[in-house]
Tab-separated table of C-alpha atoms and ligand atoms in Angstrom:
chain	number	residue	atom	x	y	z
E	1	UNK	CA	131.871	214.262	146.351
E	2	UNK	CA	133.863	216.884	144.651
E	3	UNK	CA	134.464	220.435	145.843
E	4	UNK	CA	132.298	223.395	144.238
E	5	UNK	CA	136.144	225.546	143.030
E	6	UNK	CA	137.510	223.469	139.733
E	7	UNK	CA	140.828	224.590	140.364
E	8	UNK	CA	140.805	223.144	143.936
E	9	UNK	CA	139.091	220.166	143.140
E	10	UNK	CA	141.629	219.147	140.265
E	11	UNK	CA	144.643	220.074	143.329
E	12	UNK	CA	142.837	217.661	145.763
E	13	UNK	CA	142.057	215.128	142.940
E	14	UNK	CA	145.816	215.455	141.994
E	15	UNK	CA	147.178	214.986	145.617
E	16	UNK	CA	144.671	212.353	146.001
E	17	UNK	CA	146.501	210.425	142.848
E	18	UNK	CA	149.713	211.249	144.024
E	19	UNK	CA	149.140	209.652	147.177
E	20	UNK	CA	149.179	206.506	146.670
E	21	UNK	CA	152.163	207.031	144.111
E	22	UNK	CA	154.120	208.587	147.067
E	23	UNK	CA	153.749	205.774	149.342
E	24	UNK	CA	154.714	203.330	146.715
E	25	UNK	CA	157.299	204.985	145.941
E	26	UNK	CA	158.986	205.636	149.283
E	27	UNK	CA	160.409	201.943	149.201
E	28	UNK	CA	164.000	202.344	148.078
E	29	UNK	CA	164.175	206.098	148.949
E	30	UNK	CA	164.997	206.047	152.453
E	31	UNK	CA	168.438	207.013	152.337
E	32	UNK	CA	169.320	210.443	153.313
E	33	UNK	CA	171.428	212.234	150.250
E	34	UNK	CA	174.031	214.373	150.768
E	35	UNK	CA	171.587	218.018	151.052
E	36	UNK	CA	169.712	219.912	153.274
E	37	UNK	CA	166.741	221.713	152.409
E	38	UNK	CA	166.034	225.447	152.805
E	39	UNK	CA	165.277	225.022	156.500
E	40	UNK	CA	168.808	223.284	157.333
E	41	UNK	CA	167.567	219.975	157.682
E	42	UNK	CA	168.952	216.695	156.137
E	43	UNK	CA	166.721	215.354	153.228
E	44	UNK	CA	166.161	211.637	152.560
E	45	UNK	CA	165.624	210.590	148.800
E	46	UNK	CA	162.123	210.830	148.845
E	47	UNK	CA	161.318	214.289	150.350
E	48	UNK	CA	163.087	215.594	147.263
E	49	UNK	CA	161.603	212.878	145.045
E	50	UNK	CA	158.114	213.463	146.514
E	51	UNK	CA	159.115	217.111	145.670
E	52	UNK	CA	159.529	217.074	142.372
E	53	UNK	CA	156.434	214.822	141.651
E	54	UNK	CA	154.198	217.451	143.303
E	55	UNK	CA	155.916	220.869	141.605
E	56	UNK	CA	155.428	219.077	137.971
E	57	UNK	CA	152.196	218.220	138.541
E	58	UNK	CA	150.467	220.886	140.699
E	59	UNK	CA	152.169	223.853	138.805
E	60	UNK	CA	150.871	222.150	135.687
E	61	UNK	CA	147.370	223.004	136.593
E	62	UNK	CA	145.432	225.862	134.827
E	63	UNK	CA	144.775	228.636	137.934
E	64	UNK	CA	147.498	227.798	139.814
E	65	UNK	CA	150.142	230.907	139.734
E	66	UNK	CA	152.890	229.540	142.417
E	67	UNK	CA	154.336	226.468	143.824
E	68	UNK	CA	156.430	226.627	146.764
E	69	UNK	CA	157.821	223.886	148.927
E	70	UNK	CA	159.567	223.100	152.199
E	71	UNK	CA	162.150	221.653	150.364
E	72	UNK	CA	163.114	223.753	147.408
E	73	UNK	CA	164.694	227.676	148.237
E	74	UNK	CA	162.749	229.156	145.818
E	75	UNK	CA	159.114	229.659	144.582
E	76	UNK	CA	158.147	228.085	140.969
E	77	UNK	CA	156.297	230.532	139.011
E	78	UNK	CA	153.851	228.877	137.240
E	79	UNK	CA	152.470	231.676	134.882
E	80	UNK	CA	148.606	232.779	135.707
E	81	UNK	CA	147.987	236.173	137.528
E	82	UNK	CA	147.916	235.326	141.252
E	83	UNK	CA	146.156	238.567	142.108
E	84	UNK	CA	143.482	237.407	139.919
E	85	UNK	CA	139.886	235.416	141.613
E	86	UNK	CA	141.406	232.295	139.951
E	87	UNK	CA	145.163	232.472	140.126
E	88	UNK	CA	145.649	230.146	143.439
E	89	UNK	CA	149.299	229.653	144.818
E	90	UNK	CA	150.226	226.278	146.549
E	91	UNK	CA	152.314	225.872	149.694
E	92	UNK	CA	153.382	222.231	150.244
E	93	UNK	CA	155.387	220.256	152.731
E	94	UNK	CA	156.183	217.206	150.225
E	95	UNK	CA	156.582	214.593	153.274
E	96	UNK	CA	156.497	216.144	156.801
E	97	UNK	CA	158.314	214.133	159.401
E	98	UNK	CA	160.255	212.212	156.954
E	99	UNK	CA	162.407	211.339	159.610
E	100	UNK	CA	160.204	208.821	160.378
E	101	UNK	CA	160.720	206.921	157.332
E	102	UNK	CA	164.192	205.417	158.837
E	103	UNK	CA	162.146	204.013	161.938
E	104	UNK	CA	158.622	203.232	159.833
E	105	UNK	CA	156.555	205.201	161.181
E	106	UNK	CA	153.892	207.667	160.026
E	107	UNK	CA	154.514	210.836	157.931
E	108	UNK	CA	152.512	213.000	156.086
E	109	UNK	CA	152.173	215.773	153.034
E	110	UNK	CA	150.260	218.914	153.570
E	111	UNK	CA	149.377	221.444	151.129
E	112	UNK	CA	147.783	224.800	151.386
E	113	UNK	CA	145.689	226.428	148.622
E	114	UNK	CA	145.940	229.992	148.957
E	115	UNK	CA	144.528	232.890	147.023
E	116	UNK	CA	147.082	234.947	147.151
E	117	UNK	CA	150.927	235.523	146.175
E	118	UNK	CA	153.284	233.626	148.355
E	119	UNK	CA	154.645	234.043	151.486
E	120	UNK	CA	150.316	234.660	152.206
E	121	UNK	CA	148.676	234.776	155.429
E	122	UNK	CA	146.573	231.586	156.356
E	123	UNK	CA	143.277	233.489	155.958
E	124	UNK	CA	143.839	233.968	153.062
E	125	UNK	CA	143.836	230.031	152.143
E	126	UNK	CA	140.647	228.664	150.446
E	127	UNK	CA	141.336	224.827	150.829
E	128	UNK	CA	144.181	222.753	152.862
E	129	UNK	CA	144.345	218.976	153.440
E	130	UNK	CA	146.782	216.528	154.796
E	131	UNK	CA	147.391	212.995	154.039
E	132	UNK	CA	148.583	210.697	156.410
E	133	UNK	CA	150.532	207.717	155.473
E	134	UNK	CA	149.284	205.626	158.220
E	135	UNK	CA	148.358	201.886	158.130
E	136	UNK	CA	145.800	202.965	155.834
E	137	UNK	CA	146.122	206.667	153.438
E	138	UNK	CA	143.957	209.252	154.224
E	139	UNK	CA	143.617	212.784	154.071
E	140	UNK	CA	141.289	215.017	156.105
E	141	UNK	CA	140.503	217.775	153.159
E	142	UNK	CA	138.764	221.707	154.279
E	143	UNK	CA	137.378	224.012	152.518
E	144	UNK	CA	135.374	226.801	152.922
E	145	UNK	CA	132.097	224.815	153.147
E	146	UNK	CA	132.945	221.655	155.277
E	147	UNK	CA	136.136	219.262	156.470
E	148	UNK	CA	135.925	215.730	154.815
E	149	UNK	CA	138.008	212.609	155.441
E	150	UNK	CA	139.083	210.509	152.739
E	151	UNK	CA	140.877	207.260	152.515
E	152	UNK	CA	143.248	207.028	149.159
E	153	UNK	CA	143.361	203.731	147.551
E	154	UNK	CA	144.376	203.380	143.519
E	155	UNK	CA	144.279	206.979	143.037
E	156	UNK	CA	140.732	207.295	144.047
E	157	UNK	CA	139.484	209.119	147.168
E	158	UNK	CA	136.239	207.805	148.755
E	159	UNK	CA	134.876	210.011	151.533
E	160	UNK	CA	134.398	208.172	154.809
E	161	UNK	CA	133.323	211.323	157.017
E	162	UNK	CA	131.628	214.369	156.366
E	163	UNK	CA	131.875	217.252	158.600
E	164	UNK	CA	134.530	216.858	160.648
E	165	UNK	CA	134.937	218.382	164.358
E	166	UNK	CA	137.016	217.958	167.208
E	167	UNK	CA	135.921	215.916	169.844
E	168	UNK	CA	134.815	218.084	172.791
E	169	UNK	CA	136.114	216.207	175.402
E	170	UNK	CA	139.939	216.169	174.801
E	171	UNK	CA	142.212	212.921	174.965
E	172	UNK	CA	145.338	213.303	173.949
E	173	UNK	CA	148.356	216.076	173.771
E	174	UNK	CA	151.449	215.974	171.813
E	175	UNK	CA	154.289	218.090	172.091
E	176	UNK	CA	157.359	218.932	170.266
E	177	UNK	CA	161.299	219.675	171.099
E	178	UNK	CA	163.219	218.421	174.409
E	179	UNK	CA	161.769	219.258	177.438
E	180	UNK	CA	164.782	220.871	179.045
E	181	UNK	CA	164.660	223.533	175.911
E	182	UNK	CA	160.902	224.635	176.861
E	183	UNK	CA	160.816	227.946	178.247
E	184	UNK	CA	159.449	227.777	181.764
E	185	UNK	CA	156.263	229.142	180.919
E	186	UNK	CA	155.200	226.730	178.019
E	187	UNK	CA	156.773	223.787	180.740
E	188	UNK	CA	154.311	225.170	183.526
E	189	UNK	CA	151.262	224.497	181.016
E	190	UNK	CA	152.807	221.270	179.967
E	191	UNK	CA	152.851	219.904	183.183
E	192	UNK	CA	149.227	220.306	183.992
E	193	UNK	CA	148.034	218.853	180.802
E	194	UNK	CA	150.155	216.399	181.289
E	195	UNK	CA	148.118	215.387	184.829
E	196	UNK	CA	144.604	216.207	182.209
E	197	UNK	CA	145.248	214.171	179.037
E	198	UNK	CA	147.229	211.206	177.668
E	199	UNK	CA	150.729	211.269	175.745
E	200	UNK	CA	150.330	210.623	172.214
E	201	UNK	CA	153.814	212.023	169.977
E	202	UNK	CA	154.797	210.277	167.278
E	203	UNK	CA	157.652	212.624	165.493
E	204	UNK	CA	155.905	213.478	162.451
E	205	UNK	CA	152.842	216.681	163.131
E	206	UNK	CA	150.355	214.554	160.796
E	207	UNK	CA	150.337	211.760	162.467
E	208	UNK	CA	150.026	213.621	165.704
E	209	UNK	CA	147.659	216.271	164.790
E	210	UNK	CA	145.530	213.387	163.121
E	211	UNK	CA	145.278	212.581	166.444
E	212	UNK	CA	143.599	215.176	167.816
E	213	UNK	CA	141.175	215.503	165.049
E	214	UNK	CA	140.163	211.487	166.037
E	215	UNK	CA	140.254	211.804	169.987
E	216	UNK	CA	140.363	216.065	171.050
E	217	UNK	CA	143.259	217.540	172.702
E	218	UNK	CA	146.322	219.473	171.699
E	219	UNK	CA	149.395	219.408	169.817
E	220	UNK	CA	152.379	221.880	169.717
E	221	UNK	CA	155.778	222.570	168.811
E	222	UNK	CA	156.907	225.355	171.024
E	223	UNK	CA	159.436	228.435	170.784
E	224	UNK	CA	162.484	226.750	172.622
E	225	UNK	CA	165.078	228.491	174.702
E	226	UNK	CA	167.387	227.898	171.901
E	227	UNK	CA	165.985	228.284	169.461
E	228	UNK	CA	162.010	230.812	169.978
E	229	UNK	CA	160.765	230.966	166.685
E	230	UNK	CA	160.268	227.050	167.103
E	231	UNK	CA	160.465	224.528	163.962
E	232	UNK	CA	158.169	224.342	162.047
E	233	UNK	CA	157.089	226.497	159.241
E	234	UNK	CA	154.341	228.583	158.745
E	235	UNK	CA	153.286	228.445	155.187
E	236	UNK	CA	154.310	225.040	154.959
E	237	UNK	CA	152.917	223.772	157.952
E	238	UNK	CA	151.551	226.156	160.593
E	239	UNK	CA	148.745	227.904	158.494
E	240	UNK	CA	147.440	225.130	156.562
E	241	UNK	CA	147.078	222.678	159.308
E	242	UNK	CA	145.506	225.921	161.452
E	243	UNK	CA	142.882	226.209	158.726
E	244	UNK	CA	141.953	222.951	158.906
E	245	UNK	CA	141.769	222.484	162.591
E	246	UNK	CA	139.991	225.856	162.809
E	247	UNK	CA	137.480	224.932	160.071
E	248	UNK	CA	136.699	221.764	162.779
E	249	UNK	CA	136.008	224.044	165.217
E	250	UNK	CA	139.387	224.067	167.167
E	251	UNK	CA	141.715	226.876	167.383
E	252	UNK	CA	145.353	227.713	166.251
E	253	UNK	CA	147.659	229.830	167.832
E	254	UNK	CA	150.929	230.971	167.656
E	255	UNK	CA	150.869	231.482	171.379
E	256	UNK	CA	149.859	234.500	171.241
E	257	UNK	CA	147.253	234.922	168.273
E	258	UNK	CA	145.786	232.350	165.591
E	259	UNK	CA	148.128	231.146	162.755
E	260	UNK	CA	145.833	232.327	160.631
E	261	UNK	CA	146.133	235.947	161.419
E	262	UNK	CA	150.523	235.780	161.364
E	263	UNK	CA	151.535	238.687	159.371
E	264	UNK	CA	154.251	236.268	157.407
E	265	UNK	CA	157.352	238.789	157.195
E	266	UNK	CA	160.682	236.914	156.813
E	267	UNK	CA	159.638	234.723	153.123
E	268	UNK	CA	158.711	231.738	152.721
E	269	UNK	CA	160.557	229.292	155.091
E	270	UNK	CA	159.785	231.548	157.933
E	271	UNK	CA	159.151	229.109	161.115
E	272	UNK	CA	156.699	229.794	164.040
E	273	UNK	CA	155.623	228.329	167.268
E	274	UNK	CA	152.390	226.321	166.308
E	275	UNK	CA	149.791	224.882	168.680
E	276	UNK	CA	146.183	223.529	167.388
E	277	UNK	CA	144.030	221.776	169.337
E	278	UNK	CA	140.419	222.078	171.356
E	279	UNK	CA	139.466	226.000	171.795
E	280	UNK	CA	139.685	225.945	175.795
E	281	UNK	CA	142.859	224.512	175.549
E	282	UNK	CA	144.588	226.894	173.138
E	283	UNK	CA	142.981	229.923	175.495
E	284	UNK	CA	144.417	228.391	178.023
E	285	UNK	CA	147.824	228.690	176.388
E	286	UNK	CA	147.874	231.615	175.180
E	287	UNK	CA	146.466	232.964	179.034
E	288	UNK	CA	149.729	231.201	180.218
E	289	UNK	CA	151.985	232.455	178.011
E	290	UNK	CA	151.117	236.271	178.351
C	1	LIG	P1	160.263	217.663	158.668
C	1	LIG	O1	159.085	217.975	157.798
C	1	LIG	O2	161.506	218.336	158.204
C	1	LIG	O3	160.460	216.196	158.893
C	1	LIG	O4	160.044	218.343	160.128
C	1	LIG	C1	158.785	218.497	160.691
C	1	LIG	C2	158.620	217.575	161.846
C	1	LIG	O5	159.042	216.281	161.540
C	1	LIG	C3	157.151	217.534	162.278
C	1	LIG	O6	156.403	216.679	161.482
C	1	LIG	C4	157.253	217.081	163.706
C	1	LIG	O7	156.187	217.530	164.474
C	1	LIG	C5	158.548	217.666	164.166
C	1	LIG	O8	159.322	217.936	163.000
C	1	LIG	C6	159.296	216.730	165.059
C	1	LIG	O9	160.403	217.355	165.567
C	1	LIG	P2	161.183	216.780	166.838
C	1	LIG	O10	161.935	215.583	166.316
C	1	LIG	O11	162.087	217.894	167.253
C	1	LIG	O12	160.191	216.409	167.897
């Protein structure tokens, strides 16, 4: 099934190629290399490789306007007129948690379709998906009309489930940073859903989000004592993967308000607190951290 917007369907059916490409191609690139991307963090061979795969061919495509990625300082201007009804922007985190790739474990890329200039708020995105480079490849795709999950195989996408929700009896929580950095409000919540729902962290968000789209619950990276704007980022990371769990009928939050209402105000690496997960569980956050 294809999605009604041409210029969104020919970024999901590119992402969906490139896929399988970037899981081919991450044997060989595990190495780190001697750079850190925008955010301060050290870059193995294939984040930057998986990088430049996606700028030269997502900024290739008629209606997109901008590409912009966790891992290069600058936006790509890709010509197009992004104020216009079909000059979409792209935000995209190339391989999130490719720390994992040392260990073998899962990672993930994300993108974000916006229709708007970049840094953009995350309602104004019109389409995000995430694949996950699991023991299979597949990526849970929403749009304005419905949330779809694909598995990747050969460069096709077949669709194995149609309207995704959340569970409404939640499972699992995951959360982020080291415990003895969590503010003592955010540990005070942790500890009761700790006593509620099972442990499921994994190091990269995909994997672990992926796992509250399967089983219900809640994942988070937290502000940290050290550090309260938390890690990840918000175009990259916090708004698209708030669209699509919102769009399953979870919420997103910031803490205090959804991701997709953030105001973004300090460009386009800015990071935020992120939690996404079952709707009485987010309230229930955001109640304790007030
Ligand atoms: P990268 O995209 O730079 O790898 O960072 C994002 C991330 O790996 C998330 O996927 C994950 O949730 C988080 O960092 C893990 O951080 P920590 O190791 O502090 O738990």
């Amino acid at each position: 099934m294809t999605v009604s917007d041409p210029v969104v369907e020919t970024v999901v059916a590119t992402l969906s190629r490139s896929a399988t490409e970037i899981r081919q191609g991450l044997v060989g690139r595990r190495g780190a290399v001697d750079e850190e991307n925008p955010s301060g963090e050290t870059q193995v061979e294939a984040d930057i490789w998986a990088d430049e795969l996606l700028a030269e061919r997502l900024s290739a495509i008629d209606g997109i306007s901008q590409y912009a990625s966790e891992e290069r300082e600058a936006i790509i201007d890709c010509g197009g007129d992004a104020a216009s009804t079909d000059g979409y922007t792209v935000a995209v985190d190339p391989l999130d948690g490719s720390s994992n790739l040392t260990s073998n474990n899962a990672m993930g890329t994300i993108v974000g379709v916006y229709d708007a200039p970049l840094p953009a708020r995350g309602e104004d995105l019109v389409a995000a998906a995430y694949v996950l480079y699991g023991p299979i490849t597949t990526m849970l795709l929403a749009t304005e009309d419905t949330v779809s999950e694909y598995e990747l195989t050969g460069g096709e996408r077949r669709r194995i489930r149609e309207d995704v929700t959340l569970p409404d009896d939640p499972v699992v929580y995951g959360f982020g940073g080291r415990v003895p950095d969590w503010t003592d409000t955010f540990t005070e919540y942790a500890r009761e859903i700790e006593t509620e729902l099972k442990l499921r962290y994994g190091g990269a968000m995909i994997g672990d989000v992926n796992q509250v789209v399967t089983y219900g619950g809640i994942f988070g990276y937290p502000g940290l004592e050290s550090r309260p704007e938390g890690k990840l980022r918000l175009q990259f990371e916090g708004s698209p993967i708030g669209y699509i769990i919102e769009r399953a009928g979870g919420r997103s939050s910031n803490g205090e308000q959804s991701l997709l209402t953030v105001e973004p105000s300090e460009g386009i690496h800015e990071r935020t607190p992120v939690f996404v997960g079952n709707e009485p569980l987010i309230d229930r956050l955001e109640t304790q951290l007030s």
